[in-house]
Amino acid sequence: MLTFETLAMLVGLAMLTWDCVEVGRNDAANLVNAVFGARVLRRRTAVLIAGVAVVLGASFSAPVMETTRKGLFDPTVLKIQMAIAIYVSVYFVDTVLLYGFSGFGMPVSTTALLVFEVVGAALFLAGPKNISWNKVGDVILAIVLSIAISLTMSFLVMRVFRGAVRDKADDRDTVLLHGPWIAGAILTWLTWFMVFKGLKNIELVNDLRESVFKVYGDWVVLLAIWGVFTLLIHLVLVSTHQRGYKYLFSVTAVLGMICMAFAFGQNDLANAASPGLSSFTLWRHGGEPTDLANLGTEIPIPPWALFICGLLMASGMLTKYAQRVTRAAVNTGSQFDHVSLYAPEWCQRFAHWCRTRGTPHEPLAPKVALSETGKKIHYDTLRASVITGVSASVIAFASGLGLPVSTTYVAFAAVLGTGMSDRVFSRGDADLKLGRAIWVVTCWFLTPVIAIVATGCVAVLVYRLSIAGLFLCLCWNLAARAFFHHRADAHERRFHKDVHPADQEGGDSVPASGEAYRTEEPRLD
């Protein structure tokens, strides 16, 4: 007969598989926003490339994984049954929240969700004394600071680069003059990102950091790398004549996407996998259900398991709901006047109030244009490069300080920061776009409360009712998913029902007159 611990472990491993797909459906979908928005690649192509990078990153992940969620609570003072109930409850709530947010096209952070779900479950079962509130405060502060830093840095960097290039990112003389030092700076950021975050578990990279970066100092080495990249790019542009300048910023944008996807698979994998693997370890090495959870701080993980988790994340990026997340984020920062988005009325009114406080200015973004297939180019390639480059560098900087940050929050803030720098919120559906951004950020701060309360209630049910609690919570999970599926699809039909005939074979086309339809929100590919 199956015991509660055995059944909970099996449910936890099954939900681990499910959760990896949901992480790819929402969190990982944000990796391709910049590249797709600039029409550098079709979304499916961008997703496939990013998916490969996610799988590789997962395969090169650390061979051990933290199980205590960075010290948020101590599982070793809990009974085995209670600790397993906490870990399984996290998945019951996490899969529902990620699925629901994805259906409505809302980007959320897997890191933030899992952190507060663990806190909620431990709080309701073990009490407030078992929670490390100082660590919880550090997590909240890191999240807020990462958003603020990404927003500010992307605004400043975009303003500097735009001041140099203006709207001539496709002009050969302009690119020859400013392209090398701009692209060199972006590649330097990406190099720093990979050294300090993406490849931090590789012994050769660690030796390089010890022998070069720590000996000569980070800033000296980075300036030298910048100079080398600038010279090499200049030589490439001169030697390639008419071809190189057209694809310079496209290449930097794609490289930025690959770097972020690699590190996402390598580091964010722990967020989705640790609860399930923790419950498995407790079941495998635990004793009686009433014994204390003798759980160490590390779990050995076979490489094949990391590879499979990476594949599951990549598969989630190809789903319909992942397209909604990408589409909404791209439209929020679009340089086109008219887009199709949803934002509550109060968000739009608040956005209008914020916009009218200052003096209106003309947008700095290039004139709106269409791709060769007649689809909207929401960003130019320079802006796409800044989004990926700044996002990568902010994540690297925070990681170097040991602060937990969210790829989703940082990337979305970079889209908003570059958009404000280019003044895309100054005309057309500005209130709608800015209102959508306000609504997304508001949901970011509401999500922790929802996660804490929901996971706490589920954990109590699972722990008190044992196997019956598992069955009830699984039924609730499936029912909640069905409810969100129905509501999200109804929302989609209501706000994105009118698609121009030209859009039936692809996304974001506009009529021949050049004016976008107000209700347009077509498919992406």
Coordinates of C-alpha atoms in Angstrom, one line a residue:
M1 CA 0.0 0.0 0.0
L2 CA 1.3 3.4 -0.9
T3 CA 2.2 5.6 2.0
F4 CA 1.7 9.4 2.0
E5 CA 5.4 10.0 1.6
T6 CA 5.7 7.7 -1.4
L7 CA 2.6 9.1 -3.1
A8 CA 3.6 12.7 -2.4
M9 CA 7.1 12.0 -3.8
L10 CA 5.6 10.6 -7.0
V11 CA 3.2 13.6 -7.3
G12 CA 6.1 15.9 -6.6
L13 CA 8.2 14.5 -9.5
A14 CA 5.2 14.5 -11.8
M15 CA 4.5 18.2 -10.9
L16 CA 8.2 18.9 -11.4
T17 CA 7.8 17.9 -15.1
W18 CA 4.7 20.0 -15.3
D19 CA 6.3 23.0 -13.7
C20 CA 9.3 23.0 -16.0
V21 CA 6.9 23.4 -19.0
E22 CA 5.1 26.2 -17.2
V23 CA 8.4 28.0 -16.5
G24 CA 9.2 27.8 -20.2
R25 CA 5.7 29.0 -21.1
N26 CA 6.0 32.2 -19.1
D27 CA 9.5 33.0 -17.7
A28 CA 11.6 31.7 -20.6
A29 CA 9.2 33.2 -23.2
N30 CA 10.6 36.6 -22.3
L31 CA 14.0 35.7 -23.6
V32 CA 13.0 36.3 -27.2
N33 CA 11.1 39.6 -26.8
A34 CA 13.8 41.9 -28.1
V35 CA 14.9 39.7 -31.0
F36 CA 11.3 39.1 -32.1
G37 CA 10.2 42.7 -31.6
A38 CA 12.9 43.9 -33.9
R39 CA 12.1 41.3 -36.5
V40 CA 15.6 40.0 -36.4
L41 CA 14.2 36.5 -36.4
R42 CA 10.8 34.9 -36.6
R43 CA 9.5 34.0 -33.2
R44 CA 9.7 30.3 -33.8
T45 CA 13.3 30.5 -35.0
A46 CA 14.2 32.7 -32.0
V47 CA 12.5 30.2 -29.7
L48 CA 14.4 27.3 -31.2
I49 CA 17.7 29.0 -30.8
A50 CA 16.9 30.2 -27.3
G51 CA 15.6 26.7 -26.5
V52 CA 18.9 25.1 -27.5
A53 CA 20.7 27.6 -25.3
V54 CA 18.4 26.8 -22.4
V55 CA 19.0 23.1 -22.8
L56 CA 22.8 23.6 -23.0
G57 CA 22.7 25.9 -20.0
A58 CA 20.7 23.2 -18.1
S59 CA 23.2 20.6 -19.1
F60 CA 26.1 22.7 -17.8
S61 CA 24.4 23.5 -14.6
A62 CA 25.9 22.8 -11.2
P63 CA 25.9 19.1 -10.2
V64 CA 24.4 20.1 -6.8
M65 CA 21.3 22.1 -6.0
E66 CA 20.2 24.1 -3.0
T67 CA 17.1 22.7 -1.4
T68 CA 16.3 25.3 1.3
R69 CA 15.5 28.0 -1.2
K70 CA 18.5 30.1 -0.2
G71 CA 18.0 29.9 3.5
L72 CA 14.3 31.1 3.6
F73 CA 13.5 28.4 6.1
D74 CA 15.2 25.4 7.7
P75 CA 13.7 22.1 6.7
T76 CA 15.9 20.1 9.1
V77 CA 13.7 21.2 12.1
L78 CA 10.5 19.9 10.4
K79 CA 9.1 16.4 10.4
I80 CA 9.5 14.5 7.2
Q81 CA 5.8 14.5 6.4
M82 CA 5.6 18.2 7.0
A83 CA 8.6 19.0 4.8
I84 CA 7.3 16.9 1.9
A85 CA 3.9 18.5 2.3
I86 CA 5.6 22.0 1.9
Y87 CA 7.5 21.0 -1.2
V88 CA 4.6 19.4 -3.0
S89 CA 2.2 22.2 -2.1
V90 CA 4.6 24.6 -3.9
Y91 CA 4.0 22.8 -7.2
F92 CA 0.2 22.7 -6.8
V93 CA 0.1 26.5 -6.6
D94 CA 3.0 27.3 -8.9
T95 CA 1.7 25.5 -11.9
V96 CA -1.7 27.1 -11.5
L97 CA -0.3 30.6 -11.1
L98 CA 2.1 30.3 -14.0
Y99 CA -0.5 28.8 -16.3
G100 CA -3.1 31.5 -15.4
F101 CA -0.7 34.4 -15.9
S102 CA 0.6 33.0 -19.2
G103 CA -3.0 32.7 -20.5
F104 CA -3.5 36.4 -20.0
G105 CA -0.1 37.3 -21.4
M106 CA 1.3 38.5 -18.1
P107 CA 5.0 38.0 -17.5
V108 CA 5.8 36.9 -13.9
S109 CA 9.0 35.7 -12.2
T110 CA 9.4 32.0 -11.4
T111 CA 12.0 33.0 -8.8
A112 CA 9.7 35.3 -6.9
L113 CA 6.8 32.9 -7.1
L114 CA 8.7 29.9 -5.7
V115 CA 10.4 32.0 -3.0
F116 CA 7.1 33.2 -1.7
E117 CA 5.3 29.9 -2.1
V118 CA 7.9 28.2 0.0
V119 CA 7.6 31.0 2.6
G120 CA 3.8 30.7 2.6
A121 CA 3.8 26.9 3.1
A122 CA 6.5 27.0 5.8
L123 CA 4.7 29.9 7.5
F124 CA 1.3 28.1 7.7
L125 CA 2.8 24.8 8.8
A126 CA 5.9 25.6 10.9
G127 CA 5.1 29.1 12.1
P128 CA 6.8 32.5 11.7
K129 CA 9.8 31.5 13.9
N130 CA 11.0 29.0 11.3
I131 CA 11.2 31.7 8.6
S132 CA 14.3 33.8 8.0
W133 CA 12.7 37.1 7.7
N134 CA 15.9 38.9 7.1
K135 CA 16.5 36.7 4.1
V136 CA 13.0 37.3 2.8
G137 CA 13.6 41.1 3.1
D138 CA 16.8 40.7 1.1
V139 CA 14.9 38.9 -1.6
I140 CA 12.3 41.6 -1.8
L141 CA 14.9 44.3 -1.8
A142 CA 16.9 42.6 -4.6
I143 CA 13.7 42.3 -6.7
V144 CA 12.9 46.0 -6.3
L145 CA 16.5 47.1 -6.9
S146 CA 16.9 44.9 -10.0
I147 CA 13.8 46.4 -11.6
A148 CA 15.0 50.0 -10.7
I149 CA 18.5 49.4 -11.9
S150 CA 17.5 47.8 -15.2
L151 CA 14.9 50.5 -15.9
T152 CA 17.4 53.3 -15.2
M153 CA 20.4 51.7 -16.9
S154 CA 18.4 50.9 -20.1
F155 CA 17.1 54.4 -20.2
L156 CA 20.5 56.0 -19.9
V157 CA 22.3 53.6 -22.2
M158 CA 19.6 53.9 -24.8
R159 CA 19.7 57.7 -24.7
V160 CA 23.5 57.8 -25.2
F161 CA 23.4 55.3 -28.0
R162 CA 20.4 56.9 -29.6
G163 CA 22.0 60.3 -29.3
A164 CA 24.9 59.0 -31.4
V165 CA 23.1 56.9 -34.0
R166 CA 19.7 58.8 -34.0
D167 CA 17.4 57.0 -36.5
K168 CA 20.2 56.0 -38.8
A169 CA 20.9 52.5 -37.5
D170 CA 20.8 51.3 -41.1
D171 CA 23.0 54.0 -42.5
R172 CA 26.4 52.7 -43.5
D173 CA 28.4 55.8 -42.6
T174 CA 26.7 56.2 -39.2
V175 CA 27.3 52.5 -38.4
L176 CA 30.9 52.7 -39.5
L177 CA 31.4 55.7 -37.2
H178 CA 29.5 54.6 -34.1
G179 CA 28.8 50.9 -34.6
P180 CA 32.2 49.5 -33.4
W181 CA 32.3 51.2 -30.0
I182 CA 28.6 50.6 -29.4
A183 CA 28.7 46.9 -30.4
G184 CA 32.0 46.6 -28.6
A185 CA 30.4 47.8 -25.4
I186 CA 27.5 45.4 -25.8
L187 CA 29.8 42.5 -26.4
T188 CA 31.8 43.5 -23.4
W189 CA 28.7 43.4 -21.2
L190 CA 27.8 40.0 -22.6
T191 CA 31.3 38.7 -21.9
W192 CA 31.1 39.9 -18.4
F193 CA 27.7 38.3 -18.1
M194 CA 28.9 34.9 -19.2
V195 CA 32.0 35.0 -17.1
F196 CA 30.3 36.1 -13.9
K197 CA 27.0 34.2 -14.3
G198 CA 26.6 32.0 -17.3
L199 CA 29.8 29.9 -17.0
K200 CA 30.6 30.3 -13.3
N201 CA 30.6 26.6 -12.8
I202 CA 33.2 25.9 -15.4
E203 CA 36.7 25.4 -13.9
L204 CA 38.5 27.0 -16.8
V205 CA 36.4 30.2 -16.4
N206 CA 37.0 30.3 -12.7
D207 CA 40.7 30.0 -13.3
L208 CA 40.5 32.9 -15.8
R209 CA 38.7 35.0 -13.3
E210 CA 41.3 34.3 -10.6
S211 CA 44.3 34.9 -12.9
V212 CA 43.0 37.9 -14.9
F213 CA 40.0 39.7 -13.4
K214 CA 41.1 39.6 -9.8
V215 CA 44.8 40.4 -10.6
Y216 CA 44.3 43.4 -12.9
G217 CA 40.8 44.5 -11.6
D218 CA 37.5 44.1 -13.3
W219 CA 37.3 47.6 -14.8
V220 CA 40.8 47.5 -16.3
V221 CA 40.1 44.1 -17.9
L222 CA 36.6 45.2 -19.2
L223 CA 38.1 48.4 -20.7
A224 CA 40.7 46.3 -22.5
I225 CA 38.1 43.9 -23.8
W226 CA 36.0 46.8 -25.0
G227 CA 39.0 48.2 -26.9
V228 CA 39.7 44.9 -28.5
F229 CA 36.1 44.3 -29.6
T230 CA 35.9 47.8 -31.0
L231 CA 39.0 47.4 -33.1
L232 CA 37.9 43.9 -34.4
I233 CA 34.4 45.1 -35.2
H234 CA 35.7 48.1 -37.1
L235 CA 38.0 45.8 -39.2
V236 CA 35.1 43.5 -39.9
L237 CA 32.8 46.4 -41.0
V238 CA 35.5 47.8 -43.3
S239 CA 36.3 44.5 -44.9
T240 CA 32.7 43.4 -45.5
H241 CA 31.7 46.6 -47.3
Q242 CA 27.9 46.6 -47.9
R243 CA 26.9 43.6 -45.8
G244 CA 28.4 43.9 -42.4
Y245 CA 26.8 47.2 -41.3
K246 CA 23.3 45.9 -42.0
Y247 CA 23.6 43.0 -39.6
L248 CA 25.8 44.4 -36.9
F249 CA 23.2 45.2 -34.3
S250 CA 21.1 42.2 -35.3
V251 CA 24.1 40.0 -34.4
T252 CA 24.6 41.6 -31.0
A253 CA 20.8 41.3 -30.2
V254 CA 20.9 37.5 -31.1
L255 CA 24.1 37.0 -29.0
G256 CA 22.5 38.7 -26.1
M257 CA 19.4 36.5 -26.3
I258 CA 21.6 33.4 -26.5
C259 CA 23.6 34.5 -23.4
M260 CA 20.5 35.2 -21.4
A261 CA 18.9 31.9 -22.4
F262 CA 22.1 29.9 -21.5
A263 CA 22.2 31.4 -18.1
F264 CA 18.5 31.0 -17.6
G265 CA 18.7 27.3 -18.2
Q266 CA 21.8 27.0 -16.0
N267 CA 20.6 29.0 -13.0
D268 CA 16.8 29.3 -13.1
L269 CA 16.5 25.5 -13.4
A270 CA 17.1 25.2 -9.7
N271 CA 13.9 27.2 -9.0
A272 CA 11.7 24.7 -10.8
A273 CA 13.5 21.5 -9.8
S274 CA 14.5 22.0 -6.2
P275 CA 11.1 21.3 -4.5
G276 CA 10.5 18.1 -6.4
L277 CA 14.1 16.9 -5.9
S278 CA 13.9 17.8 -2.2
S279 CA 10.8 15.6 -1.7
F280 CA 12.5 12.8 -3.5
T281 CA 15.6 13.1 -1.3
L282 CA 13.5 13.1 1.9
W283 CA 11.6 10.0 0.7
R284 CA 14.8 8.2 -0.3
H285 CA 16.9 8.9 2.9
G286 CA 14.2 9.7 5.4
G287 CA 13.0 7.4 8.2
E288 CA 9.6 7.5 9.9
P289 CA 7.2 10.3 8.9
T290 CA 7.5 11.8 12.4
D291 CA 11.3 11.9 12.3
L292 CA 13.0 15.2 11.6
A293 CA 13.8 15.9 8.0
N294 CA 17.5 15.2 7.9
L295 CA 18.0 17.1 4.7
G296 CA 21.4 18.6 3.8
T297 CA 21.8 21.8 1.8
E298 CA 22.7 20.1 -1.4
I299 CA 21.2 17.5 -3.7
P300 CA 23.3 15.6 -6.4
I301 CA 21.6 15.8 -9.8
P302 CA 22.5 13.5 -12.7
P303 CA 23.3 15.3 -16.0
W304 CA 20.5 13.5 -17.8
A305 CA 17.9 14.9 -15.4
L306 CA 19.2 18.5 -16.1
F307 CA 19.0 17.9 -19.8
I308 CA 15.4 16.6 -19.6
C309 CA 14.4 19.6 -17.5
G310 CA 16.0 21.9 -20.1
L311 CA 14.0 20.2 -22.9
L312 CA 10.8 20.6 -21.0
M313 CA 11.5 24.3 -20.5
A314 CA 12.2 24.7 -24.2
S315 CA 9.0 22.9 -25.1
G316 CA 7.0 25.3 -23.0
M317 CA 8.4 28.2 -25.0
L318 CA 6.7 26.9 -28.2
T319 CA 3.2 26.9 -26.7
K320 CA 0.3 29.2 -27.6
Y321 CA 0.3 30.9 -24.1
A322 CA 4.0 31.6 -24.5
Q323 CA 3.2 33.5 -27.7
R324 CA 0.7 35.6 -25.7
V325 CA 3.3 36.5 -23.2
T326 CA 5.8 37.5 -25.9
R327 CA 3.2 39.4 -27.9
A328 CA 2.0 41.5 -24.9
A329 CA 5.5 42.4 -23.8
V330 CA 6.5 43.4 -27.3
N331 CA 3.4 45.5 -27.9
T332 CA 3.8 47.2 -24.5
G333 CA 7.1 48.7 -25.7
S334 CA 6.2 49.1 -29.4
Q335 CA 7.2 52.2 -31.2
F336 CA 3.9 51.9 -33.3
D337 CA 1.2 54.3 -32.3
H338 CA -1.6 51.8 -32.2
V339 CA -1.4 48.3 -30.5
S340 CA -3.9 45.9 -29.0
L341 CA -3.4 45.4 -25.3
Y342 CA -5.5 45.1 -22.2
A343 CA -5.1 47.4 -19.2
P344 CA -7.6 48.2 -16.5
E345 CA -9.2 51.7 -16.8
W346 CA -7.6 52.9 -13.6
C347 CA -4.2 52.0 -14.9
Q348 CA -4.8 54.0 -18.1
R349 CA -6.1 57.0 -16.2
F350 CA -3.0 56.9 -13.9
A351 CA -0.8 56.5 -17.0
H352 CA -2.5 59.6 -18.6
W353 CA -1.9 61.6 -15.4
C354 CA 1.8 60.6 -15.3
R355 CA 2.3 61.5 -19.0
T356 CA 0.6 64.9 -18.7
R357 CA 2.8 66.1 -15.8
G358 CA 5.7 67.0 -18.1
T359 CA 6.2 68.8 -21.4
P360 CA 5.5 66.6 -24.4
H361 CA 8.4 65.8 -26.7
E362 CA 8.7 64.2 -30.1
P363 CA 9.7 60.6 -30.1
L364 CA 13.3 59.7 -30.7
A365 CA 12.6 56.3 -32.1
P366 CA 13.0 55.7 -35.8
K367 CA 10.0 56.0 -38.1
V368 CA 7.7 53.0 -37.9
A369 CA 8.4 50.5 -40.6
L370 CA 7.4 47.1 -41.9
S371 CA 9.5 44.0 -42.5
E372 CA 9.8 42.5 -46.0
T373 CA 6.8 40.3 -45.1
G374 CA 4.7 43.2 -44.1
K375 CA 4.9 42.8 -40.3
K376 CA 5.4 45.5 -37.8
I377 CA 9.0 46.2 -36.7
H378 CA 8.3 47.2 -33.0
Y379 CA 11.9 48.1 -32.2
D380 CA 15.0 48.8 -34.3
T381 CA 18.0 46.5 -33.9
L382 CA 19.9 49.0 -31.8
R383 CA 17.2 49.0 -29.2
A384 CA 16.9 45.2 -29.2
S385 CA 20.7 45.1 -28.6
V386 CA 20.4 47.5 -25.7
I387 CA 17.6 45.4 -24.1
T388 CA 19.5 42.2 -24.2
G389 CA 22.9 43.8 -23.3
V390 CA 21.6 45.8 -20.3
S391 CA 19.5 42.9 -19.1
A392 CA 22.5 40.6 -19.2
S393 CA 24.8 43.1 -17.4
V394 CA 22.3 43.8 -14.6
I395 CA 21.8 40.1 -13.9
A396 CA 25.6 39.6 -13.9
F397 CA 26.2 42.6 -11.5
A398 CA 23.5 41.4 -9.1
S399 CA 24.8 37.8 -9.2
G400 CA 28.3 39.0 -8.4
L401 CA 26.8 40.6 -5.2
G402 CA 24.9 37.4 -4.4
L403 CA 21.5 39.0 -4.9
P404 CA 18.7 36.9 -6.3
V405 CA 17.1 38.6 -9.4
S406 CA 14.5 37.7 -12.0
T407 CA 15.2 37.4 -15.7
T408 CA 11.6 38.3 -16.4
Y409 CA 11.6 41.5 -14.2
V410 CA 15.0 42.7 -15.6
A411 CA 14.1 42.0 -19.2
F412 CA 10.7 43.7 -19.0
A413 CA 12.1 46.7 -17.2
A414 CA 14.7 47.0 -20.0
V415 CA 11.9 47.1 -22.6
L416 CA 10.2 49.9 -20.6
G417 CA 13.4 51.8 -20.0
T418 CA 14.5 51.8 -23.7
G419 CA 10.9 52.7 -24.6
M420 CA 10.9 55.7 -22.3
S421 CA 14.2 56.8 -23.7
D422 CA 12.9 56.6 -27.2
R423 CA 9.7 58.3 -26.0
V424 CA 7.4 55.7 -27.5
F425 CA 4.9 56.5 -24.7
S426 CA 4.3 60.0 -26.0
R427 CA 1.8 59.4 -28.8
G428 CA -0.9 57.1 -30.1
D429 CA -2.0 54.5 -27.6
A430 CA 0.5 55.8 -25.0
D431 CA -2.0 55.6 -22.1
L432 CA -2.8 52.0 -23.1
K433 CA 0.8 50.9 -23.4
L434 CA 1.9 52.7 -20.2
G435 CA -1.2 51.5 -18.4
R436 CA -0.3 47.9 -19.4
A437 CA 3.1 48.4 -17.9
I438 CA 1.6 49.7 -14.7
W439 CA -0.8 46.7 -14.6
V440 CA 2.1 44.3 -15.0
V441 CA 4.2 45.8 -12.2
T442 CA 1.1 46.0 -10.0
C443 CA 0.6 42.2 -10.5
W444 CA 4.2 41.7 -9.6
F445 CA 3.6 43.1 -6.1
L446 CA 0.2 41.3 -5.7
T447 CA 1.6 37.9 -6.7
P448 CA 3.7 37.4 -3.5
V449 CA 0.6 37.8 -1.4
I450 CA -1.4 35.4 -3.5
A451 CA 1.4 32.9 -3.5
I452 CA 1.9 33.0 0.3
V453 CA -1.8 32.6 1.1
A454 CA -2.6 30.0 -1.5
T455 CA 0.4 27.8 -0.8
G456 CA -0.2 28.1 2.9
C457 CA -3.8 26.9 2.6
V458 CA -2.8 24.1 0.2
A459 CA 0.0 22.9 2.5
V460 CA -2.3 22.8 5.5
L461 CA -4.8 20.6 3.5
V462 CA -2.0 18.3 2.3
Y463 CA -0.5 17.9 5.7
R464 CA -3.7 17.5 7.7
L465 CA -5.6 15.3 5.3
S466 CA -2.6 13.3 4.0
I467 CA -3.5 11.2 0.9
A468 CA -7.0 12.7 0.8
G469 CA -5.4 16.2 0.8
L470 CA -3.2 15.3 -2.1
F471 CA -6.2 14.1 -4.1
L472 CA -8.3 17.2 -3.2
C473 CA -5.4 19.6 -4.1
L474 CA -4.8 17.8 -7.4
C475 CA -8.5 18.2 -8.3
W476 CA -8.3 21.9 -7.3
N477 CA -5.2 22.3 -9.5
L478 CA -6.9 20.8 -12.5
A479 CA -10.2 22.7 -11.9
A480 CA -8.3 26.0 -11.5
R481 CA -6.4 25.4 -14.7
A482 CA -9.6 24.7 -16.6
F483 CA -11.1 27.9 -15.1
F484 CA -8.1 30.0 -16.1
H485 CA -8.1 28.4 -19.6
H486 CA -11.7 29.3 -20.2
R487 CA -11.3 32.9 -18.9
A488 CA -8.1 33.5 -20.7
D489 CA -9.4 32.3 -24.0
A490 CA -12.5 34.4 -23.5
H491 CA -10.3 37.4 -22.7
E492 CA -8.3 36.7 -25.9
R493 CA -11.5 36.6 -28.1
R494 CA -12.8 39.8 -26.5
F495 CA -9.8 42.0 -26.8
H496 CA -8.1 40.5 -29.8
K497 CA -11.0 39.3 -32.0
D498 CA -10.6 41.6 -35.0
V499 CA -7.7 40.6 -37.1
H500 CA -7.0 42.1 -40.5
P501 CA -7.2 39.5 -43.4
A502 CA -3.5 40.2 -44.2
D503 CA -2.7 38.8 -40.7
Q504 CA -4.2 35.4 -41.2
E505 CA -0.8 33.9 -42.3
G506 CA 1.3 35.7 -39.7
G507 CA 1.5 38.4 -37.0
D508 CA 1.5 42.1 -36.7
S509 CA 0.9 43.2 -40.3
V510 CA -0.8 46.5 -41.0
P511 CA -3.1 47.6 -43.8
A512 CA -1.6 48.9 -47.0
S513 CA -2.3 52.4 -46.0
G514 CA 0.2 52.1 -43.2
E515 CA -2.3 52.7 -40.4
A516 CA -2.5 49.9 -37.8
Y517 CA -5.9 48.6 -36.8
R518 CA -6.8 49.5 -33.2
T519 CA -8.0 46.1 -32.3
E520 CA -5.3 44.2 -34.1
E521 CA -3.5 41.5 -32.1
P522 CA -2.7 38.8 -34.6
R523 CA -0.7 35.6 -34.2
L524 CA 3.1 36.0 -34.0
D525 CA 4.3 33.8 -36.8

